[in-house]
Coordinates of C-alpha atoms in Angstrom, one line a residue:
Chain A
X108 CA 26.9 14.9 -34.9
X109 CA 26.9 17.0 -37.9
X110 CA 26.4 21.3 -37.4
X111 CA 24.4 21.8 -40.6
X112 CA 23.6 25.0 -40.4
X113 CA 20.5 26.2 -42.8
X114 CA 19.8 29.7 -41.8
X115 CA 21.3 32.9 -43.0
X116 CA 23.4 35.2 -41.0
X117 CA 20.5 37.8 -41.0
X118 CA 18.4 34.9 -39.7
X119 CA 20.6 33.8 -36.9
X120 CA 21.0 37.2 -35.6
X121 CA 17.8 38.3 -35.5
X122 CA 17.3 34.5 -33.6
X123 CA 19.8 35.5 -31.5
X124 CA 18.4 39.0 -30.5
X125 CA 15.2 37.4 -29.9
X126 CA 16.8 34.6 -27.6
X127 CA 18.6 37.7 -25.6
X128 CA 15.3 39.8 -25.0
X129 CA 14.1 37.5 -23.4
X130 CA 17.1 36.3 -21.5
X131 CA 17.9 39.7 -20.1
X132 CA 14.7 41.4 -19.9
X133 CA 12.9 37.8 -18.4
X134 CA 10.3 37.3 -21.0
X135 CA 8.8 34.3 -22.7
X136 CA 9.1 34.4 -26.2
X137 CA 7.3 31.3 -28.7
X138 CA 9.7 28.4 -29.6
X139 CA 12.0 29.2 -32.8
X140 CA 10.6 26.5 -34.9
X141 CA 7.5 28.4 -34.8
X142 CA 8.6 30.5 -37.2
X143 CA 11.4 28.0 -38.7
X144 CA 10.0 25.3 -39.1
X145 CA 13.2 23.3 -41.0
X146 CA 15.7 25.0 -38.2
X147 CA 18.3 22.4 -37.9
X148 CA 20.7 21.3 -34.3
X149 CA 23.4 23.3 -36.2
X150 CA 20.8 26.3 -36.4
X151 CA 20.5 26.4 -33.3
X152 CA 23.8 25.9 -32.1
X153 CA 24.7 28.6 -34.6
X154 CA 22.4 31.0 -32.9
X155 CA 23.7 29.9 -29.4
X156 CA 27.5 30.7 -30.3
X157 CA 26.3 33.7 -31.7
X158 CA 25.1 34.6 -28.3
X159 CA 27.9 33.8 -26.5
X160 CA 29.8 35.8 -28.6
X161 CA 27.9 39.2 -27.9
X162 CA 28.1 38.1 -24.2
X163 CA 31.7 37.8 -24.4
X164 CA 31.7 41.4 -26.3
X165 CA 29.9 43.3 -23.7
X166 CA 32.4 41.6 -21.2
X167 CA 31.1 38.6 -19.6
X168 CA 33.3 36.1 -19.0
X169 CA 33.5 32.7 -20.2
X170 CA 33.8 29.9 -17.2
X171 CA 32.8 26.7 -18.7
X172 CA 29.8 24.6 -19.8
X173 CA 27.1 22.2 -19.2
X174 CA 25.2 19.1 -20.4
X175 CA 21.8 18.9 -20.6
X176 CA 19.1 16.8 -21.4
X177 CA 21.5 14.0 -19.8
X178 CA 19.1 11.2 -18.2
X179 CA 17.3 8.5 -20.5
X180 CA 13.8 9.7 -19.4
X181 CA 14.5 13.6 -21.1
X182 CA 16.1 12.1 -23.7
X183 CA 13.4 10.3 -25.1
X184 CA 10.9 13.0 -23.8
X185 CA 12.8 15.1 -26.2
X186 CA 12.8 12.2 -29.1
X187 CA 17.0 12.4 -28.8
X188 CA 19.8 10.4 -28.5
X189 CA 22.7 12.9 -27.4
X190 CA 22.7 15.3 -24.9
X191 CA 22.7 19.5 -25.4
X192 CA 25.1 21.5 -24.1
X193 CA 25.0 25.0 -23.4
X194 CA 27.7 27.8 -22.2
X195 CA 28.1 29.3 -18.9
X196 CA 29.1 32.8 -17.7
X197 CA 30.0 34.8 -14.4
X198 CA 26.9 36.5 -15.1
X199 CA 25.1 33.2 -14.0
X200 CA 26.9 32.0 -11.1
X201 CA 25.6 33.0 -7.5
X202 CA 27.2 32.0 -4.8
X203 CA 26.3 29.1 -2.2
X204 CA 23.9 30.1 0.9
X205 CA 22.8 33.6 -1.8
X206 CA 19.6 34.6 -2.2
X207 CA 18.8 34.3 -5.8
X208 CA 16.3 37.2 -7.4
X209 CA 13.5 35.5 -9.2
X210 CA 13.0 39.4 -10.7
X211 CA 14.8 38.7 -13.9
X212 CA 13.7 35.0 -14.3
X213 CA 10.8 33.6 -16.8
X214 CA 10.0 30.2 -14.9
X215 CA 13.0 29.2 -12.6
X216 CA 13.8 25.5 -11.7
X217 CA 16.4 23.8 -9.9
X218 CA 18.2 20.7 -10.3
X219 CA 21.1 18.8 -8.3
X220 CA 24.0 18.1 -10.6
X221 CA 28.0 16.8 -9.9
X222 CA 30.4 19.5 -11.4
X223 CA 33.3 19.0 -12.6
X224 CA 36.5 21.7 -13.0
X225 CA 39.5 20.7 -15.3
X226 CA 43.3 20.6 -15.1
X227 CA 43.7 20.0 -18.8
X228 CA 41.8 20.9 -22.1
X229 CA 40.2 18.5 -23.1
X230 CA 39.2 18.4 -26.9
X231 CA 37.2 16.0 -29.0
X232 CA 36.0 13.8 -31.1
X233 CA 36.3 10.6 -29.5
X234 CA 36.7 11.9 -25.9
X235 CA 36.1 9.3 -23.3
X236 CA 35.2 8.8 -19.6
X237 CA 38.1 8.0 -18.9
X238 CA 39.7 10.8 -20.7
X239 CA 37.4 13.4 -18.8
X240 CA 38.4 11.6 -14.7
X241 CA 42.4 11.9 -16.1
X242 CA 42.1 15.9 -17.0
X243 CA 39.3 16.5 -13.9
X244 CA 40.9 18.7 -10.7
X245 CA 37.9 17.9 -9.0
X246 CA 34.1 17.4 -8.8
X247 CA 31.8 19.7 -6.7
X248 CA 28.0 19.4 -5.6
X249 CA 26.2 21.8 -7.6
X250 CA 22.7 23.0 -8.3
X251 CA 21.5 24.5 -11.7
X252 CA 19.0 27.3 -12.2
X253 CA 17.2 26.1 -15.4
X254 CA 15.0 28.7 -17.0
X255 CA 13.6 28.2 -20.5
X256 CA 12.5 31.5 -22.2
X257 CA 9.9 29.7 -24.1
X258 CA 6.0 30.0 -23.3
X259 CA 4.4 27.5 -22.0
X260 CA 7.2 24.9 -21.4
X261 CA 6.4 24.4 -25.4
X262 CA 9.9 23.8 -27.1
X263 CA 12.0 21.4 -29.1
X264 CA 15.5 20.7 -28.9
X265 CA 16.5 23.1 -31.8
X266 CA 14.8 25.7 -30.0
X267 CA 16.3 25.0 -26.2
X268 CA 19.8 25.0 -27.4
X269 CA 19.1 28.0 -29.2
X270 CA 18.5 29.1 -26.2
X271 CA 21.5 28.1 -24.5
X272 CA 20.3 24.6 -22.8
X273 CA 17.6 26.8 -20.8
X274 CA 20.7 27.8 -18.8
X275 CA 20.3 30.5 -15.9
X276 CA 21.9 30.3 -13.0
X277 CA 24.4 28.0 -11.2
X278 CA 25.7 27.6 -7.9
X279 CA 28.9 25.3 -7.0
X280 CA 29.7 24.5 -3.8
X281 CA 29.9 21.7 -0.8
X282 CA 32.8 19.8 -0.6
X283 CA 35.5 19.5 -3.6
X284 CA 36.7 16.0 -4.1
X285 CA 39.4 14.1 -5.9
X286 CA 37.5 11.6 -8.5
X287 CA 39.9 8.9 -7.8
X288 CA 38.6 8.9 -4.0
X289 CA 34.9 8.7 -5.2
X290 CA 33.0 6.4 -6.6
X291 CA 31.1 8.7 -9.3
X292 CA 28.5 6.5 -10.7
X293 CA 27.0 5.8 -7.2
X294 CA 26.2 9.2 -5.3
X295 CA 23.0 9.5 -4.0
X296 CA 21.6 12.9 -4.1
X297 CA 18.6 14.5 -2.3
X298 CA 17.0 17.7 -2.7
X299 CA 15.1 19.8 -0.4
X300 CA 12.8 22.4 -0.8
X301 CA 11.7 24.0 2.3
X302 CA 12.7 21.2 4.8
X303 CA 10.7 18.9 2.6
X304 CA 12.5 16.3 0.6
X305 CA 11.5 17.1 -3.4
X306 CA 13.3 14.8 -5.5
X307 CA 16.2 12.5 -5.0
X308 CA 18.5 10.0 -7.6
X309 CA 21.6 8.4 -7.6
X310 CA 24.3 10.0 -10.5
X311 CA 24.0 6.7 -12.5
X312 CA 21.1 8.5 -13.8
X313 CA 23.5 10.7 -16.0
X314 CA 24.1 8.7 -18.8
X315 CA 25.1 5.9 -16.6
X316 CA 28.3 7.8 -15.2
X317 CA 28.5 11.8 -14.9
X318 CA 32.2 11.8 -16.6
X319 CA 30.1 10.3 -19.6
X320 CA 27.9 13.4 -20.2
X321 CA 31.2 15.2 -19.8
X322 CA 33.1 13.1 -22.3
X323 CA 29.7 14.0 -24.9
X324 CA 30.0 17.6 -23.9
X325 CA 33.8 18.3 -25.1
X326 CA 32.6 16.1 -28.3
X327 CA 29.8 18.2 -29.5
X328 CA 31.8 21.2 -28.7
X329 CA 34.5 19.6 -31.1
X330 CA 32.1 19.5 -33.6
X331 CA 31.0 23.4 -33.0
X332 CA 35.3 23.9 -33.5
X333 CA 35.6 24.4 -29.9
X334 CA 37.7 22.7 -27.0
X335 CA 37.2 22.4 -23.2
X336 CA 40.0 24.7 -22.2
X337 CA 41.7 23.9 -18.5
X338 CA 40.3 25.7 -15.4
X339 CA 36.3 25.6 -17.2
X340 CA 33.8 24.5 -14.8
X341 CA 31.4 21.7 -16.6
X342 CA 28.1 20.8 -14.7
X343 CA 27.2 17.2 -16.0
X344 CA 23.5 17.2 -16.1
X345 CA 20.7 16.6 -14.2
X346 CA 20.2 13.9 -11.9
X347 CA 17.4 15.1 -10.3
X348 CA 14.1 16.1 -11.9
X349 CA 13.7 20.0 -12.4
X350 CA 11.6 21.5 -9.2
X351 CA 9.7 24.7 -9.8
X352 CA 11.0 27.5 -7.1
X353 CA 9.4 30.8 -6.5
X354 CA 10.3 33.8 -3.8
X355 CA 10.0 32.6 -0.6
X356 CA 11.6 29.0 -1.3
X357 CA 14.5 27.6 0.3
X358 CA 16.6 24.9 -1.4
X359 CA 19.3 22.3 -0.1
X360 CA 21.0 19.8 -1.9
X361 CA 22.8 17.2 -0.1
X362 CA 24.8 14.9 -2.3
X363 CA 26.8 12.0 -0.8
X364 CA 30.4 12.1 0.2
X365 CA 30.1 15.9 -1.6
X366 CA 28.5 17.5 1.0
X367 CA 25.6 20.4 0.7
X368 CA 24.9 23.0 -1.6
X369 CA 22.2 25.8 -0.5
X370 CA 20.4 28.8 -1.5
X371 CA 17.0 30.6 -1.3
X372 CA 14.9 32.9 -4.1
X373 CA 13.3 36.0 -3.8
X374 CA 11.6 39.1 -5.3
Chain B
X84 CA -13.3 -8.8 14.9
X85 CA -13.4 -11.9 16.3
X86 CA -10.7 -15.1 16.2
X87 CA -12.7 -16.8 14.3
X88 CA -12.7 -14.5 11.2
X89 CA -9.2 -13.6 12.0
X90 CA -8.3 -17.2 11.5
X91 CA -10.8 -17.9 8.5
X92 CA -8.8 -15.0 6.5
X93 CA -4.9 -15.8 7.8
X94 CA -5.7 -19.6 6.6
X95 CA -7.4 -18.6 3.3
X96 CA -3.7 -16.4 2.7
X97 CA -2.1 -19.5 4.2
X98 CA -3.3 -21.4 1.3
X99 CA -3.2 -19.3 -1.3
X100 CA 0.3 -18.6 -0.7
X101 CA 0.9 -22.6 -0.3
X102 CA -0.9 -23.1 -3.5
X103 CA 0.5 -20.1 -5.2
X104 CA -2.7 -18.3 -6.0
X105 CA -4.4 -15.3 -5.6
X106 CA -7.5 -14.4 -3.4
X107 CA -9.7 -11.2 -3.7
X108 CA -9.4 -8.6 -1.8
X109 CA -10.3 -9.5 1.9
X110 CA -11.4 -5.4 2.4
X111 CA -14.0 -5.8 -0.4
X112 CA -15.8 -8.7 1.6
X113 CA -15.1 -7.3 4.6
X114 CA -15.5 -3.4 4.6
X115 CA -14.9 -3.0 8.5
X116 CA -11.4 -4.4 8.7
X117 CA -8.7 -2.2 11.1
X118 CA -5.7 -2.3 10.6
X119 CA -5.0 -3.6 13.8
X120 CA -7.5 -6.8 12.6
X121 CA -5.3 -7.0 9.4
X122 CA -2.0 -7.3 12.0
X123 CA -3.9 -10.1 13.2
X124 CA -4.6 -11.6 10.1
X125 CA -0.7 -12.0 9.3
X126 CA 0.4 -13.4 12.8
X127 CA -2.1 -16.2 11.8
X128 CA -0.9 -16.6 8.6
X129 CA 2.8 -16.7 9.4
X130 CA 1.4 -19.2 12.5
X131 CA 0.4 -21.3 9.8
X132 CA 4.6 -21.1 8.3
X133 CA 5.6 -21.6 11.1
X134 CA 4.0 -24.8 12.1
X135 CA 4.7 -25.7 9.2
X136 CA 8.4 -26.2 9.7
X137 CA 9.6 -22.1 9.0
X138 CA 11.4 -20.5 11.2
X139 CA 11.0 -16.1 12.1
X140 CA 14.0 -14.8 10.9
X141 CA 13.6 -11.2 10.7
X142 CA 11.2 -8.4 9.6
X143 CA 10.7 -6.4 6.9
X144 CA 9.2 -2.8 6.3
X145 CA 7.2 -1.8 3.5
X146 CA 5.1 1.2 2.3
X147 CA 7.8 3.8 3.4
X148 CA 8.2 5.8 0.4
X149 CA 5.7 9.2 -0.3
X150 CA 4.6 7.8 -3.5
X151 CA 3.4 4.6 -2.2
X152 CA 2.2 5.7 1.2
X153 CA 0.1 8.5 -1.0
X154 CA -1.2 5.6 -3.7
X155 CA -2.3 3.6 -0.5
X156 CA -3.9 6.3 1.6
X157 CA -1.6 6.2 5.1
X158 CA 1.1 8.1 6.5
X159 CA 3.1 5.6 8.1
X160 CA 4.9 2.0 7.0
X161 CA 3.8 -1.2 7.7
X162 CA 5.5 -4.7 8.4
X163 CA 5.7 -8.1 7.5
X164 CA 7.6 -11.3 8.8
X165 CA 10.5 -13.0 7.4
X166 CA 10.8 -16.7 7.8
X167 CA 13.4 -19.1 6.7
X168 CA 11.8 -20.5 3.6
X169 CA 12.1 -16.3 2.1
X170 CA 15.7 -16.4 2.6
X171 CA 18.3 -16.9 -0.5
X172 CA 21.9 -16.0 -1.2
X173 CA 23.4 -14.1 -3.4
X174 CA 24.3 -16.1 -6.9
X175 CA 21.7 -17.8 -6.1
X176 CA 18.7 -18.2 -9.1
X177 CA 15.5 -17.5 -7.8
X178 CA 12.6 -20.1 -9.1
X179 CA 9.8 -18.1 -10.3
X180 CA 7.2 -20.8 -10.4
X181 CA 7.5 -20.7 -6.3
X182 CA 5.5 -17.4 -6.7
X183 CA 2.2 -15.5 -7.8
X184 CA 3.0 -12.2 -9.3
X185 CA 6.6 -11.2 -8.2
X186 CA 8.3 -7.9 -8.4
X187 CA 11.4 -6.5 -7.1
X188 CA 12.6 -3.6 -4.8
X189 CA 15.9 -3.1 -4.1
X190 CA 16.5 -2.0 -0.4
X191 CA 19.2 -1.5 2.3
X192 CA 18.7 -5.0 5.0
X193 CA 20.0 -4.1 8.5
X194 CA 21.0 -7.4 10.6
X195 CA 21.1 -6.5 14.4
X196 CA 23.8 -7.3 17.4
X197 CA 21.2 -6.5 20.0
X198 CA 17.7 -6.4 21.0
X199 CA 15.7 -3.3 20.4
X200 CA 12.9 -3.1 22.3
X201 CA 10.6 -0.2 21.7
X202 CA 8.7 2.5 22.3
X203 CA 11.3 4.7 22.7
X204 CA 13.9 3.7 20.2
X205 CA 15.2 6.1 18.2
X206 CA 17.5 6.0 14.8
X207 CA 20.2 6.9 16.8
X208 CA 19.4 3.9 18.5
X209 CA 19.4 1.4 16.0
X210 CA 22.8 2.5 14.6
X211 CA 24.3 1.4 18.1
X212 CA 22.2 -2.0 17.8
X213 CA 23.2 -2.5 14.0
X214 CA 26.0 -5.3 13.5
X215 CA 26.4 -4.0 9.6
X216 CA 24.2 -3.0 6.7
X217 CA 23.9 -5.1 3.4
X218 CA 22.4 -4.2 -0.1
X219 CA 19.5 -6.6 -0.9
X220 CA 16.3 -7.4 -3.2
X221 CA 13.3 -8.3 -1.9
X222 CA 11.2 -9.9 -4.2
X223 CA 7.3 -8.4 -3.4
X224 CA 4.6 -10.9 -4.2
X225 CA 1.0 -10.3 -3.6
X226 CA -1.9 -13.0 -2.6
X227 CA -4.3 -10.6 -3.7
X228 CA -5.7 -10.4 -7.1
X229 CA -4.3 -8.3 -9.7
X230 CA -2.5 -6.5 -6.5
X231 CA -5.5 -4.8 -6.1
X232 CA -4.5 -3.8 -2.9
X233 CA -5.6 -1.0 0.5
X234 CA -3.4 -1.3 3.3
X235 CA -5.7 -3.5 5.3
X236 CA -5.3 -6.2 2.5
X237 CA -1.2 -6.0 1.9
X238 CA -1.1 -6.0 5.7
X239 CA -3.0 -9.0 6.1
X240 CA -0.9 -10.6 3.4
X241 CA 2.1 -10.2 5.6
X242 CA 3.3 -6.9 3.8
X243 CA 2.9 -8.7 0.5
X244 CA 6.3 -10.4 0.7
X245 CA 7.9 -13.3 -0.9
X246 CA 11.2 -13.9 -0.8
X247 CA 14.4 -12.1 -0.4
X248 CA 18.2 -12.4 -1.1
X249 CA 21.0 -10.6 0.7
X250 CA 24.7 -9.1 -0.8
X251 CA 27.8 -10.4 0.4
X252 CA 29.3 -6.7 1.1
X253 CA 28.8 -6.0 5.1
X254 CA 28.8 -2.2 6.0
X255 CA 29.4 -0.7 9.4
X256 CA 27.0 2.1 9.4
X257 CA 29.0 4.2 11.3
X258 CA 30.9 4.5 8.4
X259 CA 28.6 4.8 5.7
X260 CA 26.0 7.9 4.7
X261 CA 23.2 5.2 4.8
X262 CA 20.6 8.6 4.4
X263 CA 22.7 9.6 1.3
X264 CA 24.4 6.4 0.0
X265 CA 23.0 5.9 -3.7
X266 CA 20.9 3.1 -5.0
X267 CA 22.0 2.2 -8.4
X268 CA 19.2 -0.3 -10.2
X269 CA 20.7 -2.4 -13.1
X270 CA 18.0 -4.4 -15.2
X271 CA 19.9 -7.1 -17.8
X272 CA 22.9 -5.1 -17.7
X273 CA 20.9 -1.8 -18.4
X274 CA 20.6 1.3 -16.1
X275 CA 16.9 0.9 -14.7
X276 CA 16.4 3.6 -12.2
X277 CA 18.3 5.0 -9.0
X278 CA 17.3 6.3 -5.6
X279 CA 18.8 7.2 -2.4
X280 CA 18.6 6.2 1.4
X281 CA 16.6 9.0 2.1
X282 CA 13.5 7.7 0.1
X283 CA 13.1 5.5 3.2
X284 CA 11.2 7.5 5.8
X285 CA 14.0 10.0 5.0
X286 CA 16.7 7.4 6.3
X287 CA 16.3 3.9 6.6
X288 CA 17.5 4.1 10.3
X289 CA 14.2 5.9 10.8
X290 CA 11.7 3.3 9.4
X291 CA 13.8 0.6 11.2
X292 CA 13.5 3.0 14.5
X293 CA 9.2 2.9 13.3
X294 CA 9.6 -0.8 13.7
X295 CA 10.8 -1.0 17.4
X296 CA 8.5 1.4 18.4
X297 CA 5.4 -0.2 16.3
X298 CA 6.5 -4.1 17.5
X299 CA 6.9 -2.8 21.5
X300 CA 3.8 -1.1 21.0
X301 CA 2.2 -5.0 20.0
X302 CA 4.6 -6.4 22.4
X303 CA 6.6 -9.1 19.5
X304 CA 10.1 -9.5 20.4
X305 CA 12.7 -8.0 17.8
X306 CA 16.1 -9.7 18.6
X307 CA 19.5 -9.6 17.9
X308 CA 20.6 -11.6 14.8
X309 CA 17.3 -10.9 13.0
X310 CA 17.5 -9.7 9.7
X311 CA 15.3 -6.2 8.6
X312 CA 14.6 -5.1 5.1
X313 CA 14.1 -1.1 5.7
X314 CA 12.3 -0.4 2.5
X315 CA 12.2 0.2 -1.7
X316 CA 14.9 2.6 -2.3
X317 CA 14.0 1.6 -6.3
X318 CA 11.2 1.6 -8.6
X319 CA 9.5 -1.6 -8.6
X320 CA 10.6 -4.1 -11.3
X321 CA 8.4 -6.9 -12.5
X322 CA 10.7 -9.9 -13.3
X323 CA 10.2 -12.8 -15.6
X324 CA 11.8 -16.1 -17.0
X325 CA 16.0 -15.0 -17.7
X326 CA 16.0 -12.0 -16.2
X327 CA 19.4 -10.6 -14.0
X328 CA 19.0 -7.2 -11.6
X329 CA 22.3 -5.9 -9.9
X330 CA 21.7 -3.1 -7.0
X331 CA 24.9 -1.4 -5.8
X332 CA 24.5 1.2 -3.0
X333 CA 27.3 3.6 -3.3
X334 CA 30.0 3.1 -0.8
X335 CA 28.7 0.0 0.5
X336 CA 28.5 -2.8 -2.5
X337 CA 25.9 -4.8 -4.6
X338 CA 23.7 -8.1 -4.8
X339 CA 23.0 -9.8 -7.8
X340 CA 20.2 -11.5 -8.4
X341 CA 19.2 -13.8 -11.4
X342 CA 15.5 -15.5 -12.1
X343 CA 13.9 -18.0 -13.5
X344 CA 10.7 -20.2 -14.4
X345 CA 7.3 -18.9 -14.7
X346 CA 5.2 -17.5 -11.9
X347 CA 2.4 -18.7 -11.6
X348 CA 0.4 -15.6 -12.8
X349 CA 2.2 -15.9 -15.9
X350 CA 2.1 -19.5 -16.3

């Protein structure tokens, strides 16, 4: 994928402050395109590094990564034909059985992914599957807070990865696995919202095989000049549809042969 | 209502089935029909099979997933009966022009090693009675026009089946997740959809447990060696002339099943 980037410094910056507004004080802000209309995938990615960057500088730290917009259906909601990625910090990760504040959240959702932490860096182009399962540790059961800043569920792609892939929250857990004891393409996941099953899938539904969206991930950050250093943590993607969660709700993810991953929101 | 009607509608589905046609709706000419009438209206039907020359091999369950038991009204499954003209193997290619309006569902079949004789049974239950688990399609067929059907109408139609074909890959259930086991859909070699266990009655143990309370409740036998398709675990997929579905449920295996010919609704 070529990072064209059209927009000036000034403009990604200001982009950038916008973005973090509303990520830090929980606001919804319109889409980017709004206002640039010709913002390109590199645009966006521009403003997205350049917000990882002034999280980095006022000390968060840096633990890996994550695919998005990963199952066929979102794709071609979106009119795409790669995934996004987005970055992932401490300040997002809560940890299993928690109870997550809504307070500083626009409009939360949840979905049931399989992550994945690495032994070796991993760097593009031309990263495969099998590439990704040789430098995995292991795969968890994990469940991502989604939370796009922009009103009304109106965006476009330039703006969500502006935006950092609409990523919030994350929390890892369950059972750690080897990948060579597992058959990855074939876990059946189900998710529960307050004893009531929500949404369920099998992993297939990443891209065909979760270690695919991986492989796509450490390509695209090649082409942003980046690599997938050893020790990151790398959620794959949703394999689940996104469920809505307010204070009050209780959520359970049970993924086979990975065991459970829990949590609950409120005020 | 009385025998007489009963036996006017089981031998007009009788014949449409033998002449692979469709009837309309029996709940549109007959407004007042229970469900417990409908029940009635399949044993004479699959009387008519079964002096025919077919044999009762087994059961199968249908309407257990939320989607379809919303779509059709009713908060429980229904049944149907397998006979021994339903039955192929896997590899084998299934003649479309021996059927109306086929689609497939791909589903977890459970083949027994002892009776299970309801009310009382419970999924706990059926485990101890299962001999071993198999992926399967069963191809869905409806009698009815245009599927235009209620509850009363697929009941009546013996749970709008048609035929079915079992994998070669046996699972003990006591050592398979058969609640969280995967269901991987392949349509000509392309991802179609995936599902879990748990979209069955939240395990397909439970809608086979349903079954041997609901058949002791009407006093029919359900014996050892008899075959039971639990349920959809996948979208359903219309199928036409050359087309080839694989389901693989993860830890457990696949069936493959390849089609051809016209149905008659298509021909």
């Amino acid at each position: 994928m070529r990072m064209n980037v059209t927009l000036s410094r000034e403009d990604i910056v200001r982009l950038c402050e916008r973005v973090e507004g509303a990520q830090t004080r929980a606001y919804a802000i319109p889409k980017l395109t709004d206002e640039y209309p010709g913002m390109t995938m590199g645009d966006g990615y521009a403003v997205q590094s350049e917000l990882r960057r002034r999280f980095l500088a006022q000390g968060h730290r840096l633990v890996g990564w994550k695919a998005g917009l990963t199952s066929k259906a979102k794709m071609q909601q979106m009119g795409v034909s790669v995934p996004s990625i987005g970055f992932l910090t401490d300040r997002m990760a809560r940890p299993e059985n928690s109870a997550i504040s809504t307070a500083d959240l626009v409009h939360p959702r949840v979905e049931c992914e399989v992550a994945f932490v690495m032994k070796k860096t991993l760097r593009g182009p031309n990263c495969t599957r099998d590439e990704v399962l040789a430098a995995t540790d292991y795969v968890l059961p994990a469940v991502e807070v989604i939370d796009s800043r922009f009103s009304g569920f109106k965006f476009d792609l330039e703006s969500v990865v502006a935006d950092n892939g609409s990523s919030a929250r994350f929390v890892g857990g369950g059972r750690a696995r080897y990948v060579e004891e597992l058959d990855l393409r074939t876990l059946g996941v189900v998710m529960e919202k307050n004893g009531e099953i929500v949404t369920m899938g099998a992993s297939a539904a990443v891209l065909g095989h979760p270690a695919e969206a991986i492989a796509m991930l450490v390509n695209i950050l090649a082409d942003l000049g980046e690599e997938l250093p050893a020790g990151s943590f790398v959620m794959s993607g949703g394999i689940t549809e996104a469920v809505a969660v307010k204070p009050g709700d209780s959520i359970v993810a049970r993924f086979q042969e990975l065991g459970s991953v829990s949590m609950r929101f409120v005020e | 209502m009385n025998d007489e009607t009963i036996h006017k509608y089981g031998d007009e589905l009788y014949a449409a089935w033998r002449e692979r046609r469709t009837v309309p709706p029996l709940l549109e000419r007959e407004p007042d029909i229970t469900l417990a009438d409908a029940y009635r209206i399949q044993l004479r039907f699959i009387e008519r099979r079964v002096v025919a020359g077919e044999s009762i091999v087994g059961k199968k369950i249908g309407v257990t997933s939320k989607p379809v038991q919303d779509f059709l009204g009713v908060f429980q499954p229904d049944f149907g009966q397998l006979t021994s003209g339903m039955v192929y193997r896997e590899g084998d290619t299934i003649d479309l022009s021996a059927l109306i309006q086929p689609k497939a569902e791909a589903e977890l079949a459970f083949v027994l090693k002892a009776d299970l004789q309801g009310p009382g049974v419970t999924a706990m239950d059926v485990i101890r009675a299962t001999d071993y688990v198999v992926p399967c399609f069963e191809i869905v067929d409806s009698r009815i026009t245009d599927w235009k059907i209620k509850i009363q109408d697929t009941v009546a139609d013996n749970a709008s089946c048609g035929v079915y074909v079992l994998g070669n890959t046996r699972g003990d259930p006591r050592r398979l997740d058969i609640t969280l086991a995967g269901m991987v859909l392949e349509k000509n070699g392309e991802l179609h959809s995936t599902g879990v266990g748990a979209a069955v009655q939240g395990s397909p143990a439970n809608a086979v447990a349903w079954l041997a309370n609901t058949l002791g409740e009407l006093g029919i036998p359900f014996k050892a060696g008899e075959v039971i398709l639990s349920g959809s675990q996948s979208a359903l997929v219309p199928v036409v002339d050359g087309d080839e579905l694989v389901c693989t449920v993860g830890g457990l295996g696949s069936c493959r099943v390849k089609f051809s010919g016209r149905s008659a609704a298509c021909a």
